[in-house]
Tab-separated table of C-alpha atoms in Angstrom:
chain	number	residue	atom	x	y	z
W	1213	HIS	CA	-20.904	-34.591	3.091
W	1214	ASN	CA	-18.973	-36.475	1.201
W	1215	SER	CA	-15.846	-35.441	-0.737
W	1216	HIS	CA	-13.577	-36.801	-3.184
W	1217	ARG	CA	-9.637	-36.179	-4.737
W	1218	ALA	CA	-8.531	-38.382	-6.817
W	1219	GLN	CA	-4.902	-38.662	-8.349
W	1220	ILE	CA	-3.182	-39.866	-11.252
W	1221	GLY	CA	0.981	-40.091	-12.182
W	1222	TYR	CA	2.387	-41.194	-15.401
W	1223	ASP	CA	6.631	-41.002	-15.593
W	1224	ILE	CA	7.451	-39.568	-19.188
W	1225	SER	CA	10.639	-40.786	-18.362
W	1226	LYS	CA	12.825	-41.391	-14.988
W	1227	ASN	CA	13.518	-37.640	-15.139
W	1228	LEU	CA	9.590	-36.502	-16.168
W	1229	ARG	CA	6.517	-37.270	-14.202
W	1230	PHE	CA	2.945	-36.254	-15.210
W	1231	LYS	CA	0.729	-35.284	-12.850
W	1232	LEU	CA	-2.867	-34.444	-12.437
W	1233	SER	CA	-5.978	-34.074	-9.807
W	1234	ASN	CA	-8.842	-33.195	-8.899
W	1235	ALA	CA	-10.363	-32.846	-5.249
W	1236	THR	CA	-13.263	-31.559	-3.139
W	1237	GLY	CA	-13.481	-30.123	-0.112
W	1238	TYR	CA	-16.615	-28.896	2.670
W	1239	ARG	CA	-15.692	-26.608	5.877
W	1240	PRO	CA	-18.590	-26.063	7.821
W	1241	PRO	CA	-18.848	-22.525	9.993
W	1242	SER	CA	-16.548	-22.759	12.930
W	1243	LEU	CA	-18.420	-21.510	16.352
W	1244	TYR	CA	-16.588	-18.187	16.589
W	1245	GLU	CA	-17.597	-17.311	12.522
W	1246	GLY	CA	-21.625	-18.549	13.161
W	1247	ASN	CA	-21.735	-16.526	16.731
W	1248	ASN	CA	-21.855	-13.075	15.985
W	1249	LEU	CA	-21.857	-10.409	19.629
W	1250	LYS	CA	-23.696	-8.016	17.798
W	1251	GLY	CA	-26.555	-9.458	15.550
W	1252	GLY	CA	-26.558	-13.054	17.063
W	1253	VAL	CA	-26.616	-16.692	15.745
W	1254	LEU	CA	-25.785	-16.553	11.940
W	1255	LYS	CA	-26.833	-19.420	9.778
W	1256	LEU	CA	-23.967	-19.533	7.485
W	1257	LYS	CA	-24.073	-22.311	5.082
W	1258	PRO	CA	-20.948	-24.103	4.754
W	1259	GLU	CA	-18.124	-23.453	2.349
W	1260	GLU	CA	-17.589	-26.125	-0.210
W	1261	THR	CA	-14.371	-25.543	-2.948
W	1262	THR	CA	-13.405	-27.754	-5.729
W	1263	ASN	CA	-9.797	-27.412	-6.991
W	1264	SER	CA	-8.256	-28.773	-10.438
W	1265	GLU	CA	-4.067	-29.017	-10.651
W	1266	ILE	CA	-2.105	-30.413	-13.941
W	1267	GLY	CA	1.582	-30.601	-13.903
W	1268	PHE	CA	5.025	-31.809	-13.527
W	1269	ASP	CA	7.556	-33.316	-11.834
W	1270	TYR	CA	11.466	-33.237	-13.261
W	1271	LYS	CA	13.979	-34.530	-11.028
W	1272	ASN	CA	17.816	-34.976	-12.399
W	1273	PHE	CA	19.884	-36.703	-9.633
W	1274	ASN	CA	23.221	-36.928	-11.111
W	1275	LYS	CA	22.975	-32.918	-11.682
W	1276	GLN	CA	21.334	-32.794	-7.952
W	1277	ILE	CA	18.370	-30.361	-9.648
W	1278	THR	CA	14.152	-31.013	-9.336
W	1279	PHE	CA	11.736	-28.746	-11.335
W	1280	SER	CA	8.084	-29.084	-11.347
W	1281	GLY	CA	5.367	-26.853	-12.642
W	1282	SER	CA	1.406	-27.038	-11.913
W	1283	TYR	CA	-1.274	-25.284	-13.532
W	1284	PHE	CA	-4.152	-24.428	-10.852
W	1285	THR	CA	-8.015	-23.616	-11.030
W	1286	GLY	CA	-10.324	-23.656	-7.945
W	1287	ASP	CA	-13.716	-22.806	-6.921
W	1288	ILE	CA	-14.979	-21.321	-3.467
W	1289	ASP	CA	-18.859	-21.516	-2.961
W	1290	ASN	CA	-20.936	-20.288	0.013
W	1291	GLU	CA	-17.665	-18.553	0.742
W	1292	ILE	CA	-18.008	-17.161	4.486
W	1293	ALA	CA	-15.914	-13.242	4.465
W	1294	TYR	CA	-15.231	-10.989	7.073
W	1295	SER	CA	-16.040	-7.781	7.339
W	1296	SER	CA	-16.697	-5.971	10.766
W	1297	GLY	CA	-18.135	-9.071	11.335
W	1298	TYR	CA	-18.720	-12.776	9.258
W	1299	TYR	CA	-20.886	-12.793	6.578
W	1300	GLN	CA	-21.983	-15.212	3.403
W	1301	GLY	CA	-20.131	-14.106	0.381
W	1302	ALA	CA	-22.430	-13.986	-2.458
W	1303	GLY	CA	-21.805	-15.072	-6.157
W	1304	LYS	CA	-18.876	-17.842	-6.421
W	1305	THR	CA	-14.800	-16.807	-6.484
W	1306	GLU	CA	-12.665	-18.591	-9.173
W	1307	ILE	CA	-8.982	-19.328	-8.451
W	1308	GLN	CA	-6.379	-19.950	-11.146
W	1309	GLY	CA	-3.036	-19.222	-11.374
W	1310	TYR	CA	0.472	-20.977	-12.019
W	1311	GLU	CA	3.368	-22.552	-9.163
W	1312	LEU	CA	6.959	-22.886	-10.391
W	1313	LEU	CA	9.360	-24.819	-8.251
W	1314	ALA	CA	13.274	-25.109	-7.868
W	1315	LYS	CA	16.107	-27.146	-5.984
W	1316	LYS	CA	19.254	-27.349	-6.773
W	1317	TYR	CA	22.168	-29.273	-4.470
W	1318	PHE	CA	25.460	-27.338	-5.330
W	1319	ASP	CA	26.911	-30.383	-2.299
W	1320	ASP	CA	26.121	-31.655	0.516
W	1321	LYS	CA	26.418	-28.623	2.248
W	1322	ILE	CA	24.747	-26.269	0.128
W	1323	SER	CA	21.361	-25.797	-1.574
W	1324	SER	CA	18.913	-23.068	-2.703
W	1325	PHE	CA	15.211	-23.246	-3.442
W	1326	SER	CA	13.318	-20.950	-5.119
W	1327	SER	CA	9.689	-20.555	-6.525
W	1328	TYR	CA	6.973	-18.078	-7.818
W	1329	THR	CA	3.959	-18.621	-7.755
W	1330	PHE	CA	0.672	-16.497	-9.480
W	1331	THR	CA	-2.904	-16.445	-8.353
W	1332	ASP	CA	-6.012	-14.389	-10.054
W	1333	SER	CA	-8.668	-14.642	-7.325
W	1334	ASP	CA	-12.092	-13.596	-8.811
W	1335	LYS	CA	-14.899	-13.052	-6.869
W	1336	ASN	CA	-18.440	-13.103	-8.903
W	1337	SER	CA	-19.378	-10.052	-6.549
W	1338	SER	CA	-19.518	-6.624	-7.438
W	1339	SER	CA	-19.153	-4.771	-3.990
W	1340	SER	CA	-16.142	-7.854	-3.477
W	1341	PRO	CA	-14.072	-8.342	-7.160
W	1342	LYS	CA	-11.090	-9.671	-5.329
W	1343	GLY	CA	-9.912	-12.928	-2.881
W	1344	SER	CA	-9.457	-11.225	0.073
W	1345	LEU	CA	-5.440	-11.668	1.365
W	1346	VAL	CA	-4.488	-13.244	-1.786
W	1347	PRO	CA	-1.050	-11.892	-3.511
W	1348	MET	CA	-1.291	-12.011	-7.178
W	1349	HIS	CA	2.418	-12.155	-7.410
W	1350	LYS	CA	4.734	-13.921	-4.538
W	1351	PHE	CA	8.715	-14.466	-5.055
W	1352	SER	CA	10.398	-16.496	-2.508
W	1353	THR	CA	14.157	-17.699	-3.008
W	1354	SER	CA	16.530	-19.308	-0.240
W	1355	LEU	CA	19.488	-20.502	0.277
W	1356	ASN	CA	20.767	-23.223	3.377
W	1357	TYR	CA	24.315	-24.572	4.112
W	1358	THR	CA	25.938	-26.472	6.764
W	1359	ILE	CA	29.543	-25.354	7.753
W	1360	ASN	CA	29.831	-28.398	9.956
W	1361	GLU	CA	27.886	-30.263	12.806
W	1362	GLU	CA	27.268	-28.026	14.620
W	1363	LEU	CA	27.281	-25.175	13.032
W	1364	ASN	CA	24.115	-23.869	9.936
W	1365	GLY	CA	22.516	-21.413	8.142
W	1366	HIS	CA	20.207	-20.094	6.022
W	1367	LEU	CA	19.604	-16.646	4.127
W	1368	SER	CA	16.105	-15.476	2.665
W	1369	LEU	CA	14.277	-13.174	0.023
W	1370	THR	CA	10.301	-12.612	-0.225
W	1371	TYR	CA	8.508	-10.144	-2.611
W	1372	GLN	CA	5.175	-10.212	-2.649
W	1373	GLU	CA	2.906	-7.609	-4.274
W	1374	LYS	CA	-1.113	-7.029	-5.657
W	1375	ALA	CA	-2.933	-7.975	-2.323
W	1376	TYR	CA	-5.887	-7.338	-1.073
W	1377	ASP	CA	-8.118	-6.541	2.517
W	1378	THR	CA	-11.219	-7.486	3.088
W	1379	SER	CA	-12.747	-4.323	2.108
W	1380	MET	CA	-11.020	-4.860	-1.162
W	1381	ASN	CA	-8.183	-2.161	-0.471
W	1382	GLU	CA	-4.746	-3.017	-2.001
W	1383	LEU	CA	-2.253	-4.002	0.840
W	1384	PRO	CA	1.290	-2.621	0.142
W	1385	ALA	CA	3.878	-4.741	-1.437
W	1386	PHE	CA	6.373	-5.641	0.510
W	1387	THR	CA	10.511	-7.165	0.552
W	1388	LEU	CA	11.468	-9.371	3.418
W	1389	LEU	CA	15.439	-10.213	3.608
W	1390	ASN	CA	16.166	-12.758	6.453
W	1391	SER	CA	19.360	-14.594	7.517
W	1392	SER	CA	19.963	-16.783	9.759
W	1393	ILE	CA	22.475	-18.540	11.954
W	1394	ASN	CA	22.917	-21.761	14.259
W	1395	TYR	CA	25.065	-23.440	16.426
W	1396	LYS	CA	24.866	-26.688	18.387
W	1397	LEU	CA	26.500	-26.587	21.606
W	1398	ASN	CA	25.875	-30.284	22.804
W	1399	ASP	CA	23.006	-32.417	22.357
W	1400	ASN	CA	20.809	-30.305	24.334
W	1401	MET	CA	21.657	-27.384	24.053
W	1402	ARG	CA	22.206	-24.642	21.180
W	1403	VAL	CA	22.568	-21.151	20.202
W	1404	TYR	CA	21.406	-18.969	17.264
W	1405	ALA	CA	20.921	-15.270	15.575
W	1406	SER	CA	19.566	-13.645	13.270
W	1407	GLY	CA	18.631	-10.984	11.414
W	1408	GLY	CA	16.512	-9.260	8.630
W	1409	TYR	CA	15.309	-6.265	6.502
W	1410	PHE	CA	11.490	-5.502	5.392
W	1411	SER	CA	10.423	-2.765	3.069
W	1412	LYS	CA	7.364	-1.810	2.592
W	1413	GLN	CA	5.625	1.117	0.361
W	1414	PRO	CA	3.450	3.512	1.340
W	1415	ILE	CA	-0.277	3.034	1.928
W	1416	PHE	CA	-1.667	3.680	-0.516
W	1417	ASP	CA	-3.819	6.660	1.009
W	1418	ASN	CA	-0.557	8.348	2.130
W	1419	ILE	CA	0.639	8.813	-1.504
W	1420	PHE	CA	-2.172	11.485	-1.921
W	1421	LEU	CA	-2.417	14.225	-0.288
W	1422	ASN	CA	-5.800	14.532	-1.143
W	1423	TYR	CA	-8.882	13.602	-3.630
W	1424	VAL	CA	-7.384	15.505	-6.644
W	1425	ASN	CA	-4.397	13.122	-7.263
W	1426	ASP	CA	-1.422	15.199	-6.355
W	1427	ILE	CA	0.650	12.744	-5.017
W	1428	ASN	CA	3.153	13.369	-1.787
W	1429	PRO	CA	6.112	14.137	-2.909
W	1430	ASP	CA	7.686	13.083	0.476
W	1431	ALA	CA	6.038	9.468	0.376
W	1432	ALA	CA	9.089	6.827	0.900
W	1433	ASN	CA	9.044	3.165	1.969
W	1434	GLN	CA	8.571	2.256	5.506
W	1435	THR	CA	11.107	-0.046	6.202
W	1436	VAL	CA	12.189	-2.490	9.148
W	1437	THR	CA	15.262	-3.655	10.570
W	1438	ALA	CA	14.995	-6.538	13.349
W	1439	ALA	CA	18.233	-8.558	14.758
W	1440	GLU	CA	17.916	-11.526	17.093
W	1441	VAL	CA	20.189	-13.968	19.594
W	1442	GLY	CA	19.032	-16.234	21.728
W	1443	TYR	CA	19.599	-19.544	23.625
W	1444	GLY	CA	17.710	-22.656	23.669
W	1445	TYR	CA	17.962	-26.123	25.229
W	1446	PHE	CA	15.757	-29.095	25.158
W	1447	ASP	CA	16.158	-32.349	26.900
W	1448	GLY	CA	13.612	-34.403	26.685
W	1449	LYS	CA	11.491	-33.012	29.704
W	1450	VAL	CA	12.311	-29.431	29.436
W	1451	ASN	CA	11.960	-26.986	26.470
W	1452	ALA	CA	13.651	-23.749	27.462
W	1453	SER	CA	14.418	-20.732	25.487
W	1454	VAL	CA	15.555	-17.138	26.175
W	1455	ASN	CA	16.003	-14.647	22.951
W	1456	ALA	CA	16.885	-10.634	22.683
W	1457	TYR	CA	15.968	-9.055	19.984
W	1458	TYR	CA	16.355	-5.035	18.359
W	1459	THR	CA	13.946	-4.036	16.189
W	1460	VAL	CA	13.964	0.055	13.956
W	1461	TRP	CA	10.729	0.931	12.156
W	1462	GLY	CA	11.789	3.796	10.134
W	1463	ASN	CA	9.679	5.936	8.528
W	1464	ARG	CA	5.734	4.837	9.538
W	1465	GLN	CA	2.655	6.178	8.015
W	1466	TYR	CA	-0.501	6.713	9.265
W	1467	ASP	CA	-3.746	9.029	8.888
W	1468	GLN	CA	-6.238	10.714	10.903
W	1469	SER	CA	-9.314	13.351	10.013
W	1470	ILE	CA	-9.895	15.555	13.037
W	1471	GLN	CA	-12.661	18.265	11.816
W	1472	ASN	CA	-11.852	21.966	12.688
W	1473	ASP	CA	-13.723	24.862	14.580
W	1474	GLN	CA	-16.321	24.596	11.288
W	1475	GLY	CA	-16.405	21.056	10.758
W	1476	GLN	CA	-14.741	20.370	7.712
W	1477	ASP	CA	-12.770	17.612	7.614
W	1478	ILE	CA	-9.347	17.315	7.324
W	1479	LEU	CA	-7.132	14.408	7.021
W	1480	TYR	CA	-3.719	14.714	8.332
W	1481	ILE	CA	-0.781	12.332	6.896
W	1482	PHE	CA	1.753	11.551	9.522
W	1483	ASP	CA	4.909	10.381	8.213
W	1484	GLY	CA	8.849	10.252	9.151
W	1485	VAL	CA	7.395	8.079	12.166
W	1486	SER	CA	10.816	6.340	13.512
W	1487	GLN	CA	9.897	2.915	16.493
W	1488	THR	CA	12.689	1.099	18.341
W	1489	HIS	CA	11.100	-2.076	19.620
W	1490	SER	CA	13.494	-4.057	22.136
W	1491	GLY	CA	13.257	-6.756	24.603
W	1492	LEU	CA	13.682	-9.833	26.155
W	1493	GLU	CA	11.689	-13.066	25.577
W	1494	LEU	CA	11.451	-16.526	27.566
W	1495	GLU	CA	9.533	-19.284	27.098
W	1496	LEU	CA	9.543	-22.769	29.189
W	1497	ASP	CA	8.091	-25.870	28.801
W	1498	ALA	CA	8.427	-28.599	31.700
W	1499	LYS	CA	6.967	-32.046	32.025
W	1500	LEU	CA	6.762	-32.210	35.832
W	1501	ASN	CA	5.270	-35.628	35.639
W	1502	LYS	CA	3.430	-37.806	33.655
W	1503	LEU	CA	0.359	-36.389	33.873
W	1504	LEU	CA	1.061	-32.316	34.161
W	1505	THR	CA	3.053	-30.081	32.090
W	1506	LEU	CA	4.004	-26.727	32.879
W	1507	ASN	CA	3.494	-23.798	30.285
W	1508	ALA	CA	5.111	-20.860	30.764
W	1509	MET	CA	6.630	-17.125	29.231
W	1510	ALA	CA	7.976	-13.556	29.828
W	1511	SER	CA	7.909	-11.330	27.477
W	1512	LEU	CA	9.433	-7.990	28.648
W	1513	GLY	CA	9.448	-4.851	25.921
W	1514	ASN	CA	10.398	-1.339	25.808
W	1515	TRP	CA	8.494	-0.065	22.892
W	1516	VAL	CA	9.330	3.855	22.120
W	1517	TYR	CA	9.033	6.315	19.337
W	1518	SER	CA	12.364	6.559	18.040
W	1519	SER	CA	12.090	10.711	16.737
W	1520	ASP	CA	9.982	13.487	16.516
W	1521	PHE	CA	7.411	13.385	13.583
W	1522	THR	CA	5.842	15.472	11.111
W	1523	ALA	CA	2.350	15.731	10.187
W	1524	THR	CA	0.839	17.644	7.101
W	1525	GLY	CA	-3.248	18.199	6.975
W	1526	THR	CA	-5.223	18.625	3.972
W	1527	ASN	CA	-9.083	20.378	4.434
W	1528	THR	CA	-11.362	17.572	2.115
W	1529	ASP	CA	-14.114	19.793	1.569
W	1530	THR	CA	-11.946	22.995	-0.283
W	1531	GLN	CA	-9.012	20.947	-0.565
W	1532	GLU	CA	-6.587	23.557	0.819
W	1533	SER	CA	-3.440	22.972	2.759
W	1534	GLU	CA	-4.420	23.088	7.044
W	1535	GLY	CA	-0.169	23.175	7.043
W	1536	SER	CA	2.047	21.394	9.205
W	1537	LEU	CA	2.422	20.004	12.826
W	1538	THR	CA	5.531	18.645	15.335
W	1539	ILE	CA	4.764	15.763	17.237
W	1540	TYR	CA	6.844	15.768	19.875
W	1541	GLY	CA	7.257	11.903	20.060
W	1542	ASP	CA	10.771	11.113	20.408
W	1543	GLY	CA	11.163	8.976	23.485
W	1544	LEU	CA	7.440	7.925	24.156
W	1545	LYS	CA	6.137	4.738	24.858
W	1546	VAL	CA	4.584	3.294	21.374
W	1547	GLY	CA	0.499	2.615	22.450
W	1548	ASP	CA	-1.779	-0.444	21.666
W	1549	ALA	CA	1.178	-2.372	22.154
W	1550	ALA	CA	2.048	-4.862	25.964
W	1551	GLN	CA	4.997	-3.550	27.234
W	1552	THR	CA	5.176	-6.591	30.131
W	1553	THR	CA	3.611	-9.614	29.773
W	1554	LEU	CA	4.006	-12.739	31.927
W	1555	SER	CA	1.624	-15.929	31.498
W	1556	ALA	CA	1.523	-19.691	32.817
W	1557	GLY	CA	-0.314	-23.088	33.216
W	1558	PHE	CA	-1.164	-26.361	33.223
W	1559	VAL	CA	-1.871	-28.912	30.477
W	1560	LEU	CA	-3.331	-32.518	32.314
W	1561	THR	CA	-2.835	-35.207	29.713
W	1562	PRO	CA	-4.986	-38.021	32.441
W	1563	ILE	CA	-4.503	-40.480	29.688
W	1564	ASN	CA	-2.414	-41.266	26.555
């Protein structure tokens, strides 16, 4: 299969450059995508893409600022999609949008970066009108600072919304605030610390208590607050790190449907669920000789529910309340998550 890429650039001035590009792409299905454990081997066609972009780059070295913008369009034909298994998507996915990027150097120690991307991903299919997992709006900004040769830090903020999962359910918007600081002890060792705050809108199903659009007055954003400290060592033969983390996941929400004695469906919405995740992680890559490298890791965690929480039930057949239940979960282990994980392996490289 043949693919091409063509680019044109023109310097309008010493600071401003115009650019134009067009490209095609080709991706055959992977071995995993082409084999379904239930349905057997799938005859999937390769994905074919076409992308075009027009934009500009502006650089002012005197003011130490760069700015760029672009408008892009793209088509994905024979898209390989997933929903309880891989399948060949019907129709064609059409993508269009624009992106703005800006970077500013305040001096040789402090710089900032910001970006905004708008993406409209439409499918020519009634069952899947939107492309999955692609946010329509995404904004991010960051600040990098160097205090001295040994100490530097980073602060970032990200916000995105209007993304959909593979079943075309709108995913909650979220805001992520993260910061980190690194200190170089010497040429082989460093220590670091980071912290973050994550806020996500309630799951759509938890906003409405039933199917008559009664809004849940207790619906609130889920929040995650995290902190981490660590140590790293590297000398060319050994690369090792150890870090300790502590995370509080507040106001987590989920729902579950059960049937009562009359065979009617009862939807229970759990809210106010709080969890605490703490633990220690170790990683090691050691080159034993020219042929053999050791890879090992260990994760020792303590993930528990940190409070009791309630579940509010609604009869989805009669739209009547089924009351509320209290779940005494304080101190119980979080399920579906390994508390302790250990692994080790070797990489053999007989030739360079």
